[in-house]
PDB file of C-alpha atoms and ligand atoms in Angstrom:
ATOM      1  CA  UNK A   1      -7.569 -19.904 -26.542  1.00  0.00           C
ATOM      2  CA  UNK A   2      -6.676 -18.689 -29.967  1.00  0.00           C
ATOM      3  CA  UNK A   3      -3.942 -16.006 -31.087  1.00  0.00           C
ATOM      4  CA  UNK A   4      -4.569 -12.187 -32.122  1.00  0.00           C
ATOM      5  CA  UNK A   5      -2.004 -10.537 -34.048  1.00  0.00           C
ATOM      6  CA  UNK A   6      -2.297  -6.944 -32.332  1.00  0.00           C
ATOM      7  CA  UNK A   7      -0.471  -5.558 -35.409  1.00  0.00           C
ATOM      8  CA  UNK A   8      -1.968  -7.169 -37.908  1.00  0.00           C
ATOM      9  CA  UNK A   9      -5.374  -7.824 -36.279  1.00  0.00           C
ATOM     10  CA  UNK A  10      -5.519 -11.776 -37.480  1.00  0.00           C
ATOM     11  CA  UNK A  11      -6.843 -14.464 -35.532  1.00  0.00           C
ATOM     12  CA  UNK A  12      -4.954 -17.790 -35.869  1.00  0.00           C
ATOM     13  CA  UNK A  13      -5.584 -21.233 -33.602  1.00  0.00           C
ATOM     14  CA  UNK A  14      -8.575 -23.823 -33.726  1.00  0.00           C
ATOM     15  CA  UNK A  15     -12.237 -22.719 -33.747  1.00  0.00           C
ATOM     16  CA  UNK A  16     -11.568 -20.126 -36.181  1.00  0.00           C
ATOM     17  CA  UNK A  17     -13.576 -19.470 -38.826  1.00  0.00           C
ATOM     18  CA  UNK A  18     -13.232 -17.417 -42.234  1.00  0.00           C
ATOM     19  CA  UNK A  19     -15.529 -15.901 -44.700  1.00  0.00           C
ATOM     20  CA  UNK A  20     -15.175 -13.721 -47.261  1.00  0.00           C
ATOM     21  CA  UNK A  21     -17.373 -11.335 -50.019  1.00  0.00           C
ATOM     22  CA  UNK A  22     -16.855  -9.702 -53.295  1.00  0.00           C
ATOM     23  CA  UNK A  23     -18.120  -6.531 -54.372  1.00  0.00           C
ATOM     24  CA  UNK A  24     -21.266  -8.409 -55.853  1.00  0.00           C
ATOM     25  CA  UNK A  25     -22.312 -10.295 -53.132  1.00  0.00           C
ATOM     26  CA  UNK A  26     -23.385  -6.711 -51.869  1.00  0.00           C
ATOM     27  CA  UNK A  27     -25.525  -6.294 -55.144  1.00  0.00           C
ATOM     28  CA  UNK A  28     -28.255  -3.795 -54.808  1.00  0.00           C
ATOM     29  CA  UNK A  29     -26.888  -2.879 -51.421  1.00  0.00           C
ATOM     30  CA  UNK A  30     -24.990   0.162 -53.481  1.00  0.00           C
ATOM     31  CA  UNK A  31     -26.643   3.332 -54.765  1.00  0.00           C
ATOM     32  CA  UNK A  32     -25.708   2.329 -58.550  1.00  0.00           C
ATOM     33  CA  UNK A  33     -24.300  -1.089 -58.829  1.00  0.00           C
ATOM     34  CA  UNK A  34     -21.420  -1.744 -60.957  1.00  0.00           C
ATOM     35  CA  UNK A  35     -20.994  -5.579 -62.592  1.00  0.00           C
ATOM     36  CA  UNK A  36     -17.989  -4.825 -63.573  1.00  0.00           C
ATOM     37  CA  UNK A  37     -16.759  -4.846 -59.995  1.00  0.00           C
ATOM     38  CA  UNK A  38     -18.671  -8.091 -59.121  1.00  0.00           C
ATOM     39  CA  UNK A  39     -15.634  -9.861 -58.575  1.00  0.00           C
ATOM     40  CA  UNK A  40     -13.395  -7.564 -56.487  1.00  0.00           C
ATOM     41  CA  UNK A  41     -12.970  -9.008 -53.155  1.00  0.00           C
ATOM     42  CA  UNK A  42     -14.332  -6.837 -50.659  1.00  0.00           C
ATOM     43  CA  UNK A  43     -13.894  -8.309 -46.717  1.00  0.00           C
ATOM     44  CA  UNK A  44     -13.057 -11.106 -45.037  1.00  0.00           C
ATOM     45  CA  UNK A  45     -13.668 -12.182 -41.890  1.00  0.00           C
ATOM     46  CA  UNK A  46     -12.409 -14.350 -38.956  1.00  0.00           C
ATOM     47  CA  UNK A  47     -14.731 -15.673 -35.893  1.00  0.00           C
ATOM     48  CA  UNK A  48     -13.353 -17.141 -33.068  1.00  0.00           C
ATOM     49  CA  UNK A  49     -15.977 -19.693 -31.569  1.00  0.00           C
ATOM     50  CA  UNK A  50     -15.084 -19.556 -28.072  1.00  0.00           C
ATOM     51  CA  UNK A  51     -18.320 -20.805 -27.644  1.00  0.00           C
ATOM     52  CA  UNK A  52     -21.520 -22.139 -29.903  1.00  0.00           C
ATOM     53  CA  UNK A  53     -23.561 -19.745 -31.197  1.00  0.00           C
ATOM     54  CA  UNK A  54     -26.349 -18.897 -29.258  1.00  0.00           C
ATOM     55  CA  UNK A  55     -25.330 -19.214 -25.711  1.00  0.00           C
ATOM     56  CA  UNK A  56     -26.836 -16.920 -23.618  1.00  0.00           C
ATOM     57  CA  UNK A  57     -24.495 -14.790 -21.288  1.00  0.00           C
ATOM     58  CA  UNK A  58     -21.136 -16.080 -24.305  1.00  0.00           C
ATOM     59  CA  UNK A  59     -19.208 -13.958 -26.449  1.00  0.00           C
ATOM     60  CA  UNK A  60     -17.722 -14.112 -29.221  1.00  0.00           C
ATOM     61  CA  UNK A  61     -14.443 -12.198 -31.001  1.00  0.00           C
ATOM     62  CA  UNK A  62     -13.634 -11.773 -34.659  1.00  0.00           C
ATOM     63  CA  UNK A  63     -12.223  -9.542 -36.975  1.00  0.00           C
ATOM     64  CA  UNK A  64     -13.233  -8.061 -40.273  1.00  0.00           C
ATOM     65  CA  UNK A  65     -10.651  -6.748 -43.054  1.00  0.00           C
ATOM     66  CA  UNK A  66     -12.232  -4.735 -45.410  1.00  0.00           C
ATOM     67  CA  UNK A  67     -10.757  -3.329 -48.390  1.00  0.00           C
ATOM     68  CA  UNK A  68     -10.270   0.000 -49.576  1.00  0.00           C
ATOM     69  CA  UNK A  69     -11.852   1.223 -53.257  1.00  0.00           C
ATOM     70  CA  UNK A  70     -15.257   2.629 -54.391  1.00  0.00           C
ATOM     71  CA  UNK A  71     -18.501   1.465 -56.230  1.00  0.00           C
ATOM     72  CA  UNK A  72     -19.189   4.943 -58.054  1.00  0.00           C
ATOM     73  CA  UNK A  73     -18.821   7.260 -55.511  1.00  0.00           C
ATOM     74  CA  UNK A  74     -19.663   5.278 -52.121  1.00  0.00           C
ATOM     75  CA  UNK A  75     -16.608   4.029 -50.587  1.00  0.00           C
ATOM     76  CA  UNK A  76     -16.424  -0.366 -50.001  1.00  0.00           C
ATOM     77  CA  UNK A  77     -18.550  -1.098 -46.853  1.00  0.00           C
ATOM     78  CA  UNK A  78     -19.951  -4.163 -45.471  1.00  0.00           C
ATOM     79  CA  UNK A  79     -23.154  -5.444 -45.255  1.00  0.00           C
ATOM     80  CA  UNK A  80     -24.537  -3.795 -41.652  1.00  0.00           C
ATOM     81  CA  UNK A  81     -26.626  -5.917 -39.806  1.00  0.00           C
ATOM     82  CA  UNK A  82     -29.281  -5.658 -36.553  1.00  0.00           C
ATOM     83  CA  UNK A  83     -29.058  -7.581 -34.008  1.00  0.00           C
ATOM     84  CA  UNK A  84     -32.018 -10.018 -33.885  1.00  0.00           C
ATOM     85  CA  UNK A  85     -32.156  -9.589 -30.264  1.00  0.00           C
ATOM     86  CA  UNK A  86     -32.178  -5.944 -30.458  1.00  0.00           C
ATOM     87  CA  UNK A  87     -31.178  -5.443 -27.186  1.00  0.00           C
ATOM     88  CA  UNK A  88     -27.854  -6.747 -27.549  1.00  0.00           C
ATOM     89  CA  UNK A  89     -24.332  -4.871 -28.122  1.00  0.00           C
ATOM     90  CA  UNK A  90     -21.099  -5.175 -29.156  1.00  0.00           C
ATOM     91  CA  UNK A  91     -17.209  -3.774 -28.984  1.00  0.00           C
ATOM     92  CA  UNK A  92     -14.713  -2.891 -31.761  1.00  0.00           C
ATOM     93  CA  UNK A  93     -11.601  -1.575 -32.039  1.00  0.00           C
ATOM     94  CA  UNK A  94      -9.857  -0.521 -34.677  1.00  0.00           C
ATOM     95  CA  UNK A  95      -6.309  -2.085 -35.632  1.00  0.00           C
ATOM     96  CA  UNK A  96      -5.518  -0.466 -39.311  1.00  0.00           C
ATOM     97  CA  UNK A  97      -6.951   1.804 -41.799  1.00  0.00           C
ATOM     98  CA  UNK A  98      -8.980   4.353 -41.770  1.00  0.00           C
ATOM     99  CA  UNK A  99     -12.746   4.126 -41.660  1.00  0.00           C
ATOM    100  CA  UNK A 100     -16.486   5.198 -40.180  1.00  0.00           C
ATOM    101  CA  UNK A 101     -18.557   3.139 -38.135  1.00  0.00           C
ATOM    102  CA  UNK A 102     -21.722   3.749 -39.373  1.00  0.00           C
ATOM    103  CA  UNK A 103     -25.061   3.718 -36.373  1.00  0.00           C
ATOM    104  CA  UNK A 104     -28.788   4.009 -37.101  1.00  0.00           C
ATOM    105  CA  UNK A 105     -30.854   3.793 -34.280  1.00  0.00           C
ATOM    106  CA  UNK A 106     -34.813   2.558 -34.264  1.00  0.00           C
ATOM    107  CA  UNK A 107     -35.947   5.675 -35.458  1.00  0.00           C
ATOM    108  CA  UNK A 108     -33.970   5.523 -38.334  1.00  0.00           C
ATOM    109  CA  UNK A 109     -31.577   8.341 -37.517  1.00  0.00           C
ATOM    110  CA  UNK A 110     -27.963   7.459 -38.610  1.00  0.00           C
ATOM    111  CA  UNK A 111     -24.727   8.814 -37.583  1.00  0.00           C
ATOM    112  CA  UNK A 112     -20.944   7.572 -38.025  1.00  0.00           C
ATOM    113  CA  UNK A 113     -17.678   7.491 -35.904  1.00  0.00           C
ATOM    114  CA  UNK A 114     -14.308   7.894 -37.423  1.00  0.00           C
ATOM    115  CA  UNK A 115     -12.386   4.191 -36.919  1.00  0.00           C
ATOM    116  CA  UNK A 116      -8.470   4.594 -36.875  1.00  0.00           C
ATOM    117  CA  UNK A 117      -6.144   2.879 -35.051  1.00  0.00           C
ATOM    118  CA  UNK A 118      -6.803   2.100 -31.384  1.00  0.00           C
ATOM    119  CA  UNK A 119     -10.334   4.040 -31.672  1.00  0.00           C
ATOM    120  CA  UNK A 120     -12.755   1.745 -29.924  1.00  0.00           C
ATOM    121  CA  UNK A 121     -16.531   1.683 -30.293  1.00  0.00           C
ATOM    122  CA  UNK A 122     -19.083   0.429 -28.740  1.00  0.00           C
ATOM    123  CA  UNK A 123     -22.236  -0.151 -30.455  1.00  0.00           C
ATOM    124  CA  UNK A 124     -25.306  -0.036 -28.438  1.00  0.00           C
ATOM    125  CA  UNK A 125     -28.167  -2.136 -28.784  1.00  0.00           C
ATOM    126  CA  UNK A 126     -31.329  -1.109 -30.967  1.00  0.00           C
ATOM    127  CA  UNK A 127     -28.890   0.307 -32.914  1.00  0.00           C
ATOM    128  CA  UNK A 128     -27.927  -1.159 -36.654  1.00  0.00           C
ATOM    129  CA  UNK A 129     -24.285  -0.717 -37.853  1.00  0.00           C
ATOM    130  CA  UNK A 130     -21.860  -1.262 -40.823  1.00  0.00           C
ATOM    131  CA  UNK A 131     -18.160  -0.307 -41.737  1.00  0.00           C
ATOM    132  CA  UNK A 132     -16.894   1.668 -44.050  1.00  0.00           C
ATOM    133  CA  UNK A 133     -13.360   2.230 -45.589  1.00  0.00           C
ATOM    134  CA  UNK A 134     -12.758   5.747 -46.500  1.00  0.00           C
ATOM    135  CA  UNK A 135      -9.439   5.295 -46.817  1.00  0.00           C
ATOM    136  CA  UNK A 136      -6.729   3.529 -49.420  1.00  0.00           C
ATOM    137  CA  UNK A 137      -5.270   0.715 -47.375  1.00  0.00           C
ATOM    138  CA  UNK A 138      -7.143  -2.353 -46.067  1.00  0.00           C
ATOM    139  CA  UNK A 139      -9.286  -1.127 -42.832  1.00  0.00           C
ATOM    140  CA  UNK A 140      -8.581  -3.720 -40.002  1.00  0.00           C
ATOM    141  CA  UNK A 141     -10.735  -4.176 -36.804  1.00  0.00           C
ATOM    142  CA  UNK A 142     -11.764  -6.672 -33.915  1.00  0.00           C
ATOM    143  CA  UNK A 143     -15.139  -6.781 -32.648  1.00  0.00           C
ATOM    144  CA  UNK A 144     -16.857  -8.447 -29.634  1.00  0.00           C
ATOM    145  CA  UNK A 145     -19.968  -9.409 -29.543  1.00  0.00           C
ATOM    146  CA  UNK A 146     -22.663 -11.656 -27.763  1.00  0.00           C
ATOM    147  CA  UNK A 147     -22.617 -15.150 -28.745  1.00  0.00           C
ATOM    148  CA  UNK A 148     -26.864 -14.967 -28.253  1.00  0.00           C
ATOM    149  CA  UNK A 149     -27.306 -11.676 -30.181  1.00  0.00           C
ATOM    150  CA  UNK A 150     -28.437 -13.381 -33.871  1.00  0.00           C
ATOM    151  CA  UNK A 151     -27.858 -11.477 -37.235  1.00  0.00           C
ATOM    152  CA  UNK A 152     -30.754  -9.463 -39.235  1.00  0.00           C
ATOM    153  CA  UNK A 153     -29.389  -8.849 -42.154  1.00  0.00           C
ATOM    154  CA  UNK A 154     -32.821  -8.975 -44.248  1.00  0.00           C
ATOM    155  CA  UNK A 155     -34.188  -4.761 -43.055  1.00  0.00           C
ATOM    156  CA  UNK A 156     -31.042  -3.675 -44.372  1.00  0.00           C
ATOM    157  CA  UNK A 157     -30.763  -5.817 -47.675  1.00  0.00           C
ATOM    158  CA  UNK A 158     -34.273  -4.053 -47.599  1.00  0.00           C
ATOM    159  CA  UNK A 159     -34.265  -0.482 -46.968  1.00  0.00           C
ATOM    160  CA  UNK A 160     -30.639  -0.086 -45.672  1.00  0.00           C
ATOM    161  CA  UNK A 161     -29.393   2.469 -43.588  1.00  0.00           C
ATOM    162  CA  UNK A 162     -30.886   5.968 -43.899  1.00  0.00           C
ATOM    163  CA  UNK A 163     -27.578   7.684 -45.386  1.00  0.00           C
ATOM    164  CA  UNK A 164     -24.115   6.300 -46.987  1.00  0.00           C
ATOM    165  CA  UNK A 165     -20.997   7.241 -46.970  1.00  0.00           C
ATOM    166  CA  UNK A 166     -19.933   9.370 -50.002  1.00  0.00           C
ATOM    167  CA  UNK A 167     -16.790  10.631 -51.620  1.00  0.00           C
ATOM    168  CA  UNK A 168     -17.733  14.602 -52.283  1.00  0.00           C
ATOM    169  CA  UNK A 169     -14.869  16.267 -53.060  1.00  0.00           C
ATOM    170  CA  UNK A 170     -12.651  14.323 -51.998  1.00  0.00           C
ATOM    171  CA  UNK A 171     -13.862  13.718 -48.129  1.00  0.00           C
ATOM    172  CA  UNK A 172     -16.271  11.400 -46.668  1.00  0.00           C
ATOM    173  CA  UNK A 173     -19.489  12.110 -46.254  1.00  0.00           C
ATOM    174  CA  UNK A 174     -22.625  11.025 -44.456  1.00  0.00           C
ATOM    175  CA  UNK A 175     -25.389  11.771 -46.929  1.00  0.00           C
ATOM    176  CA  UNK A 176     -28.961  11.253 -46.404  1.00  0.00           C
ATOM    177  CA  UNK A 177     -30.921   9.301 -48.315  1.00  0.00           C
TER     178      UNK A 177
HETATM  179 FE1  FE2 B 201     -23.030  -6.844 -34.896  1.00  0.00          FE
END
């Protein structure tokens, strides 16, 4: 077993493992890049390995903490991913912060879900997804997923999703590309 901190949302215990990005790790994943962020740390992550990667019928549990700031006028997100087996799902709920969940499906229509605390999502398969903190403190969730489900990052370093999320006047916005 490992330990979840329901108020913080941390992990702590053996098999967990941490990762973390800086604003320009996500370079040309933003509408207008901005070096001069490059360094800002943007999330970090913990993954419980309950099990090896790749087991079929596993799962897996982690949490992502991802901070709160803007590159221009898009609010800090993470990368978004598909799931290589594109059939496959996945749970999160949200422990802190304020955020939006952001879906596309195959046909490239995208939608979002606010995230605040206790909101819990689930993410169907076929359908690509990303975080987003529209808010000003760190944005805090847990996710589980399937331990078999892979990670495509490469479409979205690509083409990414077909809208961001956009300060206009002061709210968040979905805006089409
Ligand atoms: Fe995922």
């Amino acid at each position: 077993m490992c330990f979840t901190d329901l108020t913080t949302g941390l992990l702590s215990g053996q098999g967990v493992l941490e990762a973390s990005r800086t604003v320009g790790d996500l370079a040309g994943y933003w509408k207008v890049d901005d070096p001069s962020l490059a360094g800002v740390p943007l999330y970090r992550t913990q993954t419980w390995l309950c099990a090896e990667e790749g087991t079929e019928g596993a799962l897996l549990w982690g949490n992502t903490t991802l901070m709160p700031g803007l590159v221009g006028d898009e609010f800090f997100m993470t990368r978004g991913h598909w799931h290589e087996r594109r059939d496959r799902g996945e749970l999160c709920v949200t422990v802190s912060g304020c955020g939006a969940l952001v879906l596309m499906d195959q046909n490239r229509v995208t939608r979002m879900e606010l995230m605040s605390s206790g909101s819990t999502h689930y993410v169907p398969g076929f359908t690509a997804h990303r975080t987003v903190n529209v808010g000003e403190e760190p944005l805090v969730f847990l996710c589980c997923w399937p331990a078999d489900c892979g990670h495509d990052y490469g479409d979205i370093a690509e083409r990414g999703f077909s809208g961001r999320v956009l300060r206009v006047g002061g709210e968040a916005m979905l805006i089409s590309e």
